[in-house]
CSV table of C-alpha atoms in Angstrom, one decimal:
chain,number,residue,atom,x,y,z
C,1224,UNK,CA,126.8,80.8,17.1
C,1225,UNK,CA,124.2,78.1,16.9
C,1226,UNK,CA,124.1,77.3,13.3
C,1227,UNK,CA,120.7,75.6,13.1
C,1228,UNK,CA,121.1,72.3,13.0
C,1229,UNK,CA,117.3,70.8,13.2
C,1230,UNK,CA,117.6,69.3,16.8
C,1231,UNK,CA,118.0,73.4,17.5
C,1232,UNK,CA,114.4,74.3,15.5
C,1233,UNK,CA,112.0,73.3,18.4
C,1234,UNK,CA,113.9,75.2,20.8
C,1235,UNK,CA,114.2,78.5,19.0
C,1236,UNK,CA,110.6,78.3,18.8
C,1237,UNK,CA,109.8,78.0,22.4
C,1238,UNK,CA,112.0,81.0,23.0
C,1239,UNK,CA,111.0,83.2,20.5
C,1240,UNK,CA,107.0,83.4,22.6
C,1241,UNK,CA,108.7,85.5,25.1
C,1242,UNK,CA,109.4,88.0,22.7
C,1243,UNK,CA,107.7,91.5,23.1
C,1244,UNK,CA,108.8,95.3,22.1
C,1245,UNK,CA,108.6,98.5,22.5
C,1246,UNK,CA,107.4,99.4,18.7
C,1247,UNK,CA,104.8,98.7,15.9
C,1248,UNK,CA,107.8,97.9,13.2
C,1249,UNK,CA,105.3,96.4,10.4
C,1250,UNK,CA,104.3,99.9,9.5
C,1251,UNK,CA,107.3,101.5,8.3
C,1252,UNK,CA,108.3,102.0,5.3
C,1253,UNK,CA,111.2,99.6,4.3
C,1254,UNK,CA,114.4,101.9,2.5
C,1255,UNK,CA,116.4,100.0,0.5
C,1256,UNK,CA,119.7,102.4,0.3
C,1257,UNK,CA,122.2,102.6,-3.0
C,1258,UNK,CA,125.4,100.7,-3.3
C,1259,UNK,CA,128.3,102.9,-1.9
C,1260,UNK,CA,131.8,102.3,-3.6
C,1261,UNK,CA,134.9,104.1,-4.4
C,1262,UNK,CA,133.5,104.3,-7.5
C,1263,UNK,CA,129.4,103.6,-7.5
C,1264,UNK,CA,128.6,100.3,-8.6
C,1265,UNK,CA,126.3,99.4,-11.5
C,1266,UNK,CA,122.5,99.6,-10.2
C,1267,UNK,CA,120.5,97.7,-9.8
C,1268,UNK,CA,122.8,94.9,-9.7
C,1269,UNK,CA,122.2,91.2,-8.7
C,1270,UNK,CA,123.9,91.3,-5.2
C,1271,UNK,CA,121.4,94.8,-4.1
C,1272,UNK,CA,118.4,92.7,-5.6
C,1273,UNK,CA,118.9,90.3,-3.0
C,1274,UNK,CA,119.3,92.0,-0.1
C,1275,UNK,CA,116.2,94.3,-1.1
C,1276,UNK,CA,114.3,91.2,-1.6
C,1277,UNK,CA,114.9,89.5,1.9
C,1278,UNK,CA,113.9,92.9,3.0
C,1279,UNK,CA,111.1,93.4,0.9
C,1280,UNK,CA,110.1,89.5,0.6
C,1281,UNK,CA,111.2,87.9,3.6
C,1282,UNK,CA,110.7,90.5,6.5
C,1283,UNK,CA,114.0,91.2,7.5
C,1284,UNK,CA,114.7,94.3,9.2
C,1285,UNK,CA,117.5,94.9,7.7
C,1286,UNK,CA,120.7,93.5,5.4
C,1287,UNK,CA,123.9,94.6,4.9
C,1288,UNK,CA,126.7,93.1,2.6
C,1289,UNK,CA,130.4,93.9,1.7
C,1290,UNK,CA,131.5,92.2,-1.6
C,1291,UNK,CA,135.2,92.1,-3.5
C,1292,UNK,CA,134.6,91.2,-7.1
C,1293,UNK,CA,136.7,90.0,-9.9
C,1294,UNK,CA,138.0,93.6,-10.5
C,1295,UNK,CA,139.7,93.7,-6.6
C,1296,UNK,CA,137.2,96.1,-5.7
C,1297,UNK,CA,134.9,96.1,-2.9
C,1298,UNK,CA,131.4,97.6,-2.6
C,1299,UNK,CA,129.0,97.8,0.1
C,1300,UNK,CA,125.5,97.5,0.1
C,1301,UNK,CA,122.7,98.2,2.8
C,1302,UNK,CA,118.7,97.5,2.5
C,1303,UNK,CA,115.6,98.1,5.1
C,1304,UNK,CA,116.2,100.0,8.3
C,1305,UNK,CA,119.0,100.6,10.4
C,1306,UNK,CA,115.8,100.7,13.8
C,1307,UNK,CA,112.5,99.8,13.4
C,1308,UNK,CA,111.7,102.1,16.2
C,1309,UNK,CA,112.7,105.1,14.2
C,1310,UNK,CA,112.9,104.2,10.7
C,1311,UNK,CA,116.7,105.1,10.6
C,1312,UNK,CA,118.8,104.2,8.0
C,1313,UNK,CA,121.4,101.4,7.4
C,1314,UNK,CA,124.6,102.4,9.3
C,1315,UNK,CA,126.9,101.6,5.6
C,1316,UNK,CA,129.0,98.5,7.0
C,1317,UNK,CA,127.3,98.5,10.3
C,1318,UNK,CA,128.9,96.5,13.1
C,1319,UNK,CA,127.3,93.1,13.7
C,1320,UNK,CA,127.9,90.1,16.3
C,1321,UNK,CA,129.8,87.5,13.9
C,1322,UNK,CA,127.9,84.5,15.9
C,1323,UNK,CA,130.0,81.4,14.4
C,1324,UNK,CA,132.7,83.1,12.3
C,1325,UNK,CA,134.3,83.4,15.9
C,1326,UNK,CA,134.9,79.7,15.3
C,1327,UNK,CA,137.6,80.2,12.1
C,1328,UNK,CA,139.2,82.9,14.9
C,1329,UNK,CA,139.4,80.2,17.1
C,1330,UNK,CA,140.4,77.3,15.6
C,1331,UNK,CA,143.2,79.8,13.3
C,1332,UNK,CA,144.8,80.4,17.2
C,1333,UNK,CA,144.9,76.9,18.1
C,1334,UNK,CA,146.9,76.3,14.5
C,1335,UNK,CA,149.2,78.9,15.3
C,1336,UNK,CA,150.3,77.4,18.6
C,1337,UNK,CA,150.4,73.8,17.1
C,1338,UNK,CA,152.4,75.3,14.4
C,1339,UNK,CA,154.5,76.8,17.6
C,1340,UNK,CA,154.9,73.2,19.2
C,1341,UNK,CA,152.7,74.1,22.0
C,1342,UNK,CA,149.4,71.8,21.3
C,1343,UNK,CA,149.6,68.2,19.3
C,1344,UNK,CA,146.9,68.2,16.7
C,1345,UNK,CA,146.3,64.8,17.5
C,1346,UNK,CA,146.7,64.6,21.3
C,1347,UNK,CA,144.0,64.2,23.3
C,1348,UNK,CA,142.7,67.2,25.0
C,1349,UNK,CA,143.1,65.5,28.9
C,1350,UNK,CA,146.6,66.0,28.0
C,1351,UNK,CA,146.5,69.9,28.4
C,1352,UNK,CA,143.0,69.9,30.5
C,1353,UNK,CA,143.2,66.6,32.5
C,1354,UNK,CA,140.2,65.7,34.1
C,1355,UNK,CA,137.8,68.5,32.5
C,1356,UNK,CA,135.9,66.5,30.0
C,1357,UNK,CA,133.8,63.6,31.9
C,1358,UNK,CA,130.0,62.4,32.0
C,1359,UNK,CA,128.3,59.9,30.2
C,1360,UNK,CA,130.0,58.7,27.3
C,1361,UNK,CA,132.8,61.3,27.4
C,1362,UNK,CA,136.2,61.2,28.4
C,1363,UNK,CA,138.7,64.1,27.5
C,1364,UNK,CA,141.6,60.6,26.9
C,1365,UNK,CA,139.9,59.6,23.7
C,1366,UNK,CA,139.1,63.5,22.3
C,1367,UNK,CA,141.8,65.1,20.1
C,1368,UNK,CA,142.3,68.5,19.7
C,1369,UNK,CA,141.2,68.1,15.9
C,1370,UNK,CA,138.3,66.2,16.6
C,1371,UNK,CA,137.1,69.4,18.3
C,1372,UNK,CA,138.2,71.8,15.6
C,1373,UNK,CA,136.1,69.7,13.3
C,1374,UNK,CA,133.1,68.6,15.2
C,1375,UNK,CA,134.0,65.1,15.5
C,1376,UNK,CA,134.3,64.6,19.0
C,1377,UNK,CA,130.7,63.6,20.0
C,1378,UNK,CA,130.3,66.4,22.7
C,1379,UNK,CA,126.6,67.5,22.6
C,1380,UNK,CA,125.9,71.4,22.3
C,1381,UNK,CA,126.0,73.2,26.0
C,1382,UNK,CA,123.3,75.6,23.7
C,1383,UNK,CA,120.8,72.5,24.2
C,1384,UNK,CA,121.1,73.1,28.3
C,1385,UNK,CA,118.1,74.0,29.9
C,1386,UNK,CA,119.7,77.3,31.0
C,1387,UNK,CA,120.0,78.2,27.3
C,1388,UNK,CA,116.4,77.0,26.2
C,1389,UNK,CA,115.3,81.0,26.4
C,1390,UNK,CA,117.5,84.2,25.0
C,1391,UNK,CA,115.1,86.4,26.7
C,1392,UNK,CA,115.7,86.0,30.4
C,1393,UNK,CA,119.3,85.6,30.0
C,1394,UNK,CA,120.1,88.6,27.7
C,1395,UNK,CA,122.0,90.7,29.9
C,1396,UNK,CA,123.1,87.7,32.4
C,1397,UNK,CA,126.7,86.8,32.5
C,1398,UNK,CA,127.8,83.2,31.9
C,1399,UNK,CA,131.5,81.7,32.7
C,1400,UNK,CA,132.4,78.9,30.4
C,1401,UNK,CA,132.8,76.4,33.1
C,1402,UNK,CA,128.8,76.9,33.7
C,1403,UNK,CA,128.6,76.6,30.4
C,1404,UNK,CA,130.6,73.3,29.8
C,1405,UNK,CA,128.8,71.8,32.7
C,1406,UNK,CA,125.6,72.1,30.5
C,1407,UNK,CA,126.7,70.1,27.8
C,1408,UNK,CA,128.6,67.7,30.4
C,1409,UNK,CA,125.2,66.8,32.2
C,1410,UNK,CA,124.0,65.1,28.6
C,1411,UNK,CA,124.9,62.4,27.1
C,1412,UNK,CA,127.4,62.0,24.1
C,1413,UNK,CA,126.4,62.2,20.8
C,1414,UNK,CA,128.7,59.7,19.2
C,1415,UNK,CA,131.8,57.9,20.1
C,1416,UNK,CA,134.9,60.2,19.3
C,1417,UNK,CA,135.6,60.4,15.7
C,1418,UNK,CA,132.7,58.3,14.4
C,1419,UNK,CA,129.9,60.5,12.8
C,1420,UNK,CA,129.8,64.7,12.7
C,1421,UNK,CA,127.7,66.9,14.2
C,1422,UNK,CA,127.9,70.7,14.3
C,1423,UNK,CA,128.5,71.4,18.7
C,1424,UNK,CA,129.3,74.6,20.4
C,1425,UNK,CA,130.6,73.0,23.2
C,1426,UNK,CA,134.3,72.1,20.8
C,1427,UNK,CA,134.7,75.7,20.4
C,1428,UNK,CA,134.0,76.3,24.2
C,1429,UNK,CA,136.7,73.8,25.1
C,1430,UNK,CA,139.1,75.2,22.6
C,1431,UNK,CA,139.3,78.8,24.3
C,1432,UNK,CA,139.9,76.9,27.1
C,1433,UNK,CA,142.7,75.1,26.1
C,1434,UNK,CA,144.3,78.5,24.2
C,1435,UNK,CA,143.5,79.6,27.9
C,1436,UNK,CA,145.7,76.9,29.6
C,1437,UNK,CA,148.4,76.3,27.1
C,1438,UNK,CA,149.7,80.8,26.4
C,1439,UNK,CA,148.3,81.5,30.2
C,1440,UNK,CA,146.2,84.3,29.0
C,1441,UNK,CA,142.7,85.1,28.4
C,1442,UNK,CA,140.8,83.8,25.0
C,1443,UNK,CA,140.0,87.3,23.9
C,1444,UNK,CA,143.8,89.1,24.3
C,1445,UNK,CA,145.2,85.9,22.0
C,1446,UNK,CA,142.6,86.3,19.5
C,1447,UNK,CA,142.9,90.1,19.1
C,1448,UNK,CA,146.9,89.8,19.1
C,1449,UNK,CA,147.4,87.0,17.2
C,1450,UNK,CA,144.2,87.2,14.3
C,1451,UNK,CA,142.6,91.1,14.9
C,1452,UNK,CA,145.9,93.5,15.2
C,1453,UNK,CA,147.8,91.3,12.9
C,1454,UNK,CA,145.9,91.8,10.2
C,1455,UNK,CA,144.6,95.3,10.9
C,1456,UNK,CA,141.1,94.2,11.4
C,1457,UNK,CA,140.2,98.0,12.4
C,1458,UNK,CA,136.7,97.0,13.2
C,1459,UNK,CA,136.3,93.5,14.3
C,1460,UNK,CA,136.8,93.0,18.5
C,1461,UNK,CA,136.1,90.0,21.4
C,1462,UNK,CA,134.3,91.9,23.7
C,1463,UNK,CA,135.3,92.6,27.2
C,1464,UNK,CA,133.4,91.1,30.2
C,1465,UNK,CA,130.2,92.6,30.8
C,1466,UNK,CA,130.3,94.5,28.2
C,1467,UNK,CA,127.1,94.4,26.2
C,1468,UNK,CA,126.5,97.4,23.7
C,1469,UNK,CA,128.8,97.5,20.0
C,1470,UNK,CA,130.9,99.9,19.9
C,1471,UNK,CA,130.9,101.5,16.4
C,1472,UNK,CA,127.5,102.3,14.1
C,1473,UNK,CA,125.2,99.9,13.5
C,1474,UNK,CA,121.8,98.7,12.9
C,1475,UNK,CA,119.5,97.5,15.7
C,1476,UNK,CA,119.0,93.6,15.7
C,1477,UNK,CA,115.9,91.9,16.7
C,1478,UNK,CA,115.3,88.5,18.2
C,1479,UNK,CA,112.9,86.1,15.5
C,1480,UNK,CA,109.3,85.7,16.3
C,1481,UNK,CA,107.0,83.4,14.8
C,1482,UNK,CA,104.0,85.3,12.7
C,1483,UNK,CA,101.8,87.7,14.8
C,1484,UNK,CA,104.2,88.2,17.8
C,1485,UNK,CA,106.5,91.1,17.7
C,1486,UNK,CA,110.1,91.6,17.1
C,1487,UNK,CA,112.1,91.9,20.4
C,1488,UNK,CA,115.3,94.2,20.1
C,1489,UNK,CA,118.4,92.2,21.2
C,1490,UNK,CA,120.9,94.4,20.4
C,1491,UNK,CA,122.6,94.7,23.1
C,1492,UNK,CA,123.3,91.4,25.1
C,1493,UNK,CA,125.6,89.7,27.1
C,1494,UNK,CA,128.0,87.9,24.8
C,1495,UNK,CA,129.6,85.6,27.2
C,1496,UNK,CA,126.9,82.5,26.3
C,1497,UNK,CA,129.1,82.9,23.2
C,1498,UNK,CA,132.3,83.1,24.1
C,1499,UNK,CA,135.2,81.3,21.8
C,1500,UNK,CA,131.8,79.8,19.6
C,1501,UNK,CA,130.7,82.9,18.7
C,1502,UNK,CA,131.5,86.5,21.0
C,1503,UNK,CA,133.0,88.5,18.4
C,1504,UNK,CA,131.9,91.1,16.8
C,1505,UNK,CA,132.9,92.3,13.2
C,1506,UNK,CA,131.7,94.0,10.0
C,1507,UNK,CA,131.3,92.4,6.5
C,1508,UNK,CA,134.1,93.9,5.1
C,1509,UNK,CA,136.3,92.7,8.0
C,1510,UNK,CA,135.1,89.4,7.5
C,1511,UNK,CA,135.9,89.8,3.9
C,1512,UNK,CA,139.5,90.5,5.1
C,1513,UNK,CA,139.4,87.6,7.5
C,1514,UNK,CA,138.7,84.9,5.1
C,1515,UNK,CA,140.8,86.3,2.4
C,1516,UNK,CA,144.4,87.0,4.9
C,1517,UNK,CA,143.2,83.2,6.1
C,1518,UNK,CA,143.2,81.7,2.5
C,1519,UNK,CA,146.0,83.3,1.2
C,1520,UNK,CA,148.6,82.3,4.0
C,1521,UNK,CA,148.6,85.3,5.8
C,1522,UNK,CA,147.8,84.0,9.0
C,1523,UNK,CA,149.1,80.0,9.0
C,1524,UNK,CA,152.2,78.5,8.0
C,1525,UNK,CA,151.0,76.3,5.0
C,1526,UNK,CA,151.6,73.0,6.9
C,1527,UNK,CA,148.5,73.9,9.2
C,1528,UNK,CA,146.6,75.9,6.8
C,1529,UNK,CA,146.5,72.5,4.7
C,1530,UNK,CA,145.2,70.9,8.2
C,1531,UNK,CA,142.8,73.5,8.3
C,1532,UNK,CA,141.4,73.4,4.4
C,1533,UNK,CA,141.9,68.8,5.1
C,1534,UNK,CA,137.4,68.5,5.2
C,1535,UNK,CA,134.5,65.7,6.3
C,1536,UNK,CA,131.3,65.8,4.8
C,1537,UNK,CA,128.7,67.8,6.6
C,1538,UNK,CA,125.8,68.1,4.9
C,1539,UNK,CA,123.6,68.9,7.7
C,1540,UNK,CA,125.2,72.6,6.8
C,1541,UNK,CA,123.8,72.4,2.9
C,1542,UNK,CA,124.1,70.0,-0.1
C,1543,UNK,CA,128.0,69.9,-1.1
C,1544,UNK,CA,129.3,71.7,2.1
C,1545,UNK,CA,132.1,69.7,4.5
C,1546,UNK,CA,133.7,71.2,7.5
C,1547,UNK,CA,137.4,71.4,8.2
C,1548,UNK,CA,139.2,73.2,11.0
C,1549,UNK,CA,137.1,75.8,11.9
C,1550,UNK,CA,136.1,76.6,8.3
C,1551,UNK,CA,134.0,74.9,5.5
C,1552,UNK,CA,133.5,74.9,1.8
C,1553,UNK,CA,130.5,75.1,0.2
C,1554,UNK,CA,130.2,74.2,-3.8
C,1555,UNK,CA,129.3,77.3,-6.2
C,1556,UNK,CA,127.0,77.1,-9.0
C,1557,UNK,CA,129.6,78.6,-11.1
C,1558,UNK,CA,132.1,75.9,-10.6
C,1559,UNK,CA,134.9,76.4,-7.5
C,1560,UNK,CA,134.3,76.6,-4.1
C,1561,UNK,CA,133.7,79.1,-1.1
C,1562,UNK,CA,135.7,79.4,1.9
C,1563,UNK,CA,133.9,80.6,5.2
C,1564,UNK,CA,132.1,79.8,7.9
C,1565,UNK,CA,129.2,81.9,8.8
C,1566,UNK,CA,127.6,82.5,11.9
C,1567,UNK,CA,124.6,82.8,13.8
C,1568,UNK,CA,123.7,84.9,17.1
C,1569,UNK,CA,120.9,85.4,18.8
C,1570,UNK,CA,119.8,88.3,16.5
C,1571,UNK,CA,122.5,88.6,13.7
C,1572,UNK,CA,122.8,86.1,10.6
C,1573,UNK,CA,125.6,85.7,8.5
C,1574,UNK,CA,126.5,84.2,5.3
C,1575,UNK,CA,129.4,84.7,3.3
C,1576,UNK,CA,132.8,82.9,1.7
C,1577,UNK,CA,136.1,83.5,-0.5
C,1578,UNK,CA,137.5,82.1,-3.6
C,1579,UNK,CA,140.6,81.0,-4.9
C,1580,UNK,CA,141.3,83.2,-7.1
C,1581,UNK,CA,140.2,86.5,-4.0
C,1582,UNK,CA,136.4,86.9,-4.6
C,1583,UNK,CA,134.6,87.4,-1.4
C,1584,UNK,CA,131.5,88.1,-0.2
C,1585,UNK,CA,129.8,88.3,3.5
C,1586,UNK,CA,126.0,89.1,4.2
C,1587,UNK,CA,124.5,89.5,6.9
C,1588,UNK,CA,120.5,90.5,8.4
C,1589,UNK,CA,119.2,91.7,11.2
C,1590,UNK,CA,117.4,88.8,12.8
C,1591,UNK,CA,117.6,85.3,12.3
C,1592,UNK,CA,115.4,84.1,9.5
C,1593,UNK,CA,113.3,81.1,9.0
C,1594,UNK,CA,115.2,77.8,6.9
C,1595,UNK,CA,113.7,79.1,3.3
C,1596,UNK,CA,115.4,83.1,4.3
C,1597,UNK,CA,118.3,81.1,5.3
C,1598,UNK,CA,118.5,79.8,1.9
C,1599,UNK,CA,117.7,82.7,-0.1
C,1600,UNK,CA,120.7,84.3,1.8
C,1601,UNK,CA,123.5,81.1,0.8
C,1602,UNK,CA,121.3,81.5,-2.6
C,1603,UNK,CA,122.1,85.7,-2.7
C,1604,UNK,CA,126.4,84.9,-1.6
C,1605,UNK,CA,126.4,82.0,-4.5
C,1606,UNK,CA,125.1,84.8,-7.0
C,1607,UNK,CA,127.5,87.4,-5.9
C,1608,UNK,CA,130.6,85.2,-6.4
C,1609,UNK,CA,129.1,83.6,-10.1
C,1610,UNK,CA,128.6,87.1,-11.3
């Protein structure tokens, strides 16, 4: 969800001194397991070096990626342990919370109904939710729908609230997102609308909102009947209010701790401080699907998938990447581009992205790594598309 922008740094790092748990994880023995495939993949190969090495190298409990090569075919990959507690493998294409990738879900719905005639791209969002956005320096009359899709709008993060400064306390603790827009209301705006970029939950809150109002059902039945069933996405959910465990295999997730303090399993958690930024939950390969039905047409009438792929320079993300609709592009050593998002949670990390011409890759660990992990993870999906 929070994708680590570095006004977010400080604050991660006050929460993670809560941390405890219920095991001495630096013992165990850390089992990097095989590639699994239709037909097994060459090993080692580059894309199971990498995730043994932010095992091995970089501490991660675990990592997990799904990856559709040149040849069509897909291949999964698992390294470290599935719990630290017990030493237990990899679940092979393990369910994880998709933190931010919720936000290309999003933003794909709000498309559809624009392309329906229900929302005006560029109408401002008062016109749907009048009154809703107000505090000091915003008004809902000067924010358009797109500005939110594309973080332009100048609404500061509701994940910078004081409610929010700790994952600990609040882990099983159910939020509504009006509670959660009055967070971000209480500060001040970052910008006027439409002048800089800057990467804010709070659009994506305010989105479901208006799917909400404008189809007069909830966030989570539109996005699993117009995105999840659609495309057969047998794996990938919005889960249900107060439900906190995943429902399918996976591996145990841990919240990050600085050096010395212990790993604290986050698992299971409330997913409604998430919401329409980042509730769902998915698997690589899903993902994989996602992105690639999304590209290829599948899921937007080429009018609004244009609008979606139309991009502003946001280089907070990484060198090269800009952010359009609810999706960004990121440059590839190789030449091309890769289409994704990512996403954060508050134990999961993601990375991933497709090409043009159907390659596709999504990685993920098991807690959320320091800035140089981070980068050995976009590093590890930028190798897996060039090879």
């Amino acid at each position: 969800m929070n994708e680590h922008t570095p006004q977010r740094t400080a604050r991660r790092t006050r929460m993670v001194r809560y941390a405890t748990t219920a095991t001495a994880a630096a013992g165990l023995a850390l089992a990097a397991l095989a590639p699994t495939a239709a037909s097994a993949a060459p090993r080692p190969d580059v894309v199971q070096q990498r995730l043994d090495a932010l095992v091995k190298d970089d501490g991660m409990p675990a990592a997990l990626a799904t990856v559709k090569g040149r040849d069509g075919r897909s291949r999964t990959y698992t390294a470290g342990v599935g719990d630290l507690a017990t030493g237990s493998k990899v679940p092979v294409d393990g369910q994880i919370r998709a933190g931010s990738n919720t936000k290309a879900f999003t933003a794909v719905v709000v498309l559809q109904l624009v392309a329906e005639g229900k929302i005006g791209l560029d109408t401002d969002v008062d016109t749907y939710l009048p009154g809703l956005l107000r505090g000091d320096g915003i008004d809902g009359r000067n924010i358009t729908v797109r500005q939110l899709l594309q973080h332009t709008s100048g609404l500061p993060d509701y994940l910078d609230a004081p409610a929010l400064a700790d994952f600990v306390p609040i882990q099983y603790r159910y939020f509504e997102p009006r509670e959660l827009l009055d967070g971000a209301l209480a500060q001040k705006a970052l910008f006027a609308p439409g002048a800089d970029w800057m990467y804010s939950n709070t659009n994506y809150l305010v989105a479901g909102l208006l799917i909400q109002k404008v189809t007069g059902r909830p966030y989570g039945e539109e996005v699993t009947k117009r995105v999840i069933d659609r495309i057969g996405l047998r794996h990938t959910y919005v889960p249900a209010t107060g439900e906190t465990a995943l429902r399918e295999p996976h591996p145990h997730a841990y919240l990050a701790a600085e050096p010395g303090v212990p790993r604290f399993d986050y698992t299971e958690m409330d997913s409604s401080m998430a919401w329409s930024a980042g509730a769902v939950v998915s698997t690589d390969t899903d993902l994989n699907t996602f992105y690639s039905a999304l590209l290829t047409g599948r899921l937007l009438p080429a009018d609004q998938l244009a609008q979606m792929r139309t991009t502003v320079p946001a280089e907070l993300l990484g060198p090269g990447v800009r952010y359009g609709l609810g999706i960004q592009s990121r440059p590839l050593t190789c030449g091309g581009l890769a289409w994704g998002h990512g996403g954060t949670s508050a134990a999961h990390k993601n990375r991933g992205g497709v090409t043009e011409d159907g390659r596709a890759v999504s990685i993920t660990v098991t807690t959320v790594p320091d800035a140089p992990t981070a980068k050995h993870m976009t590093d590890a999906v930028d190798a897996a598309l060039c090879r």
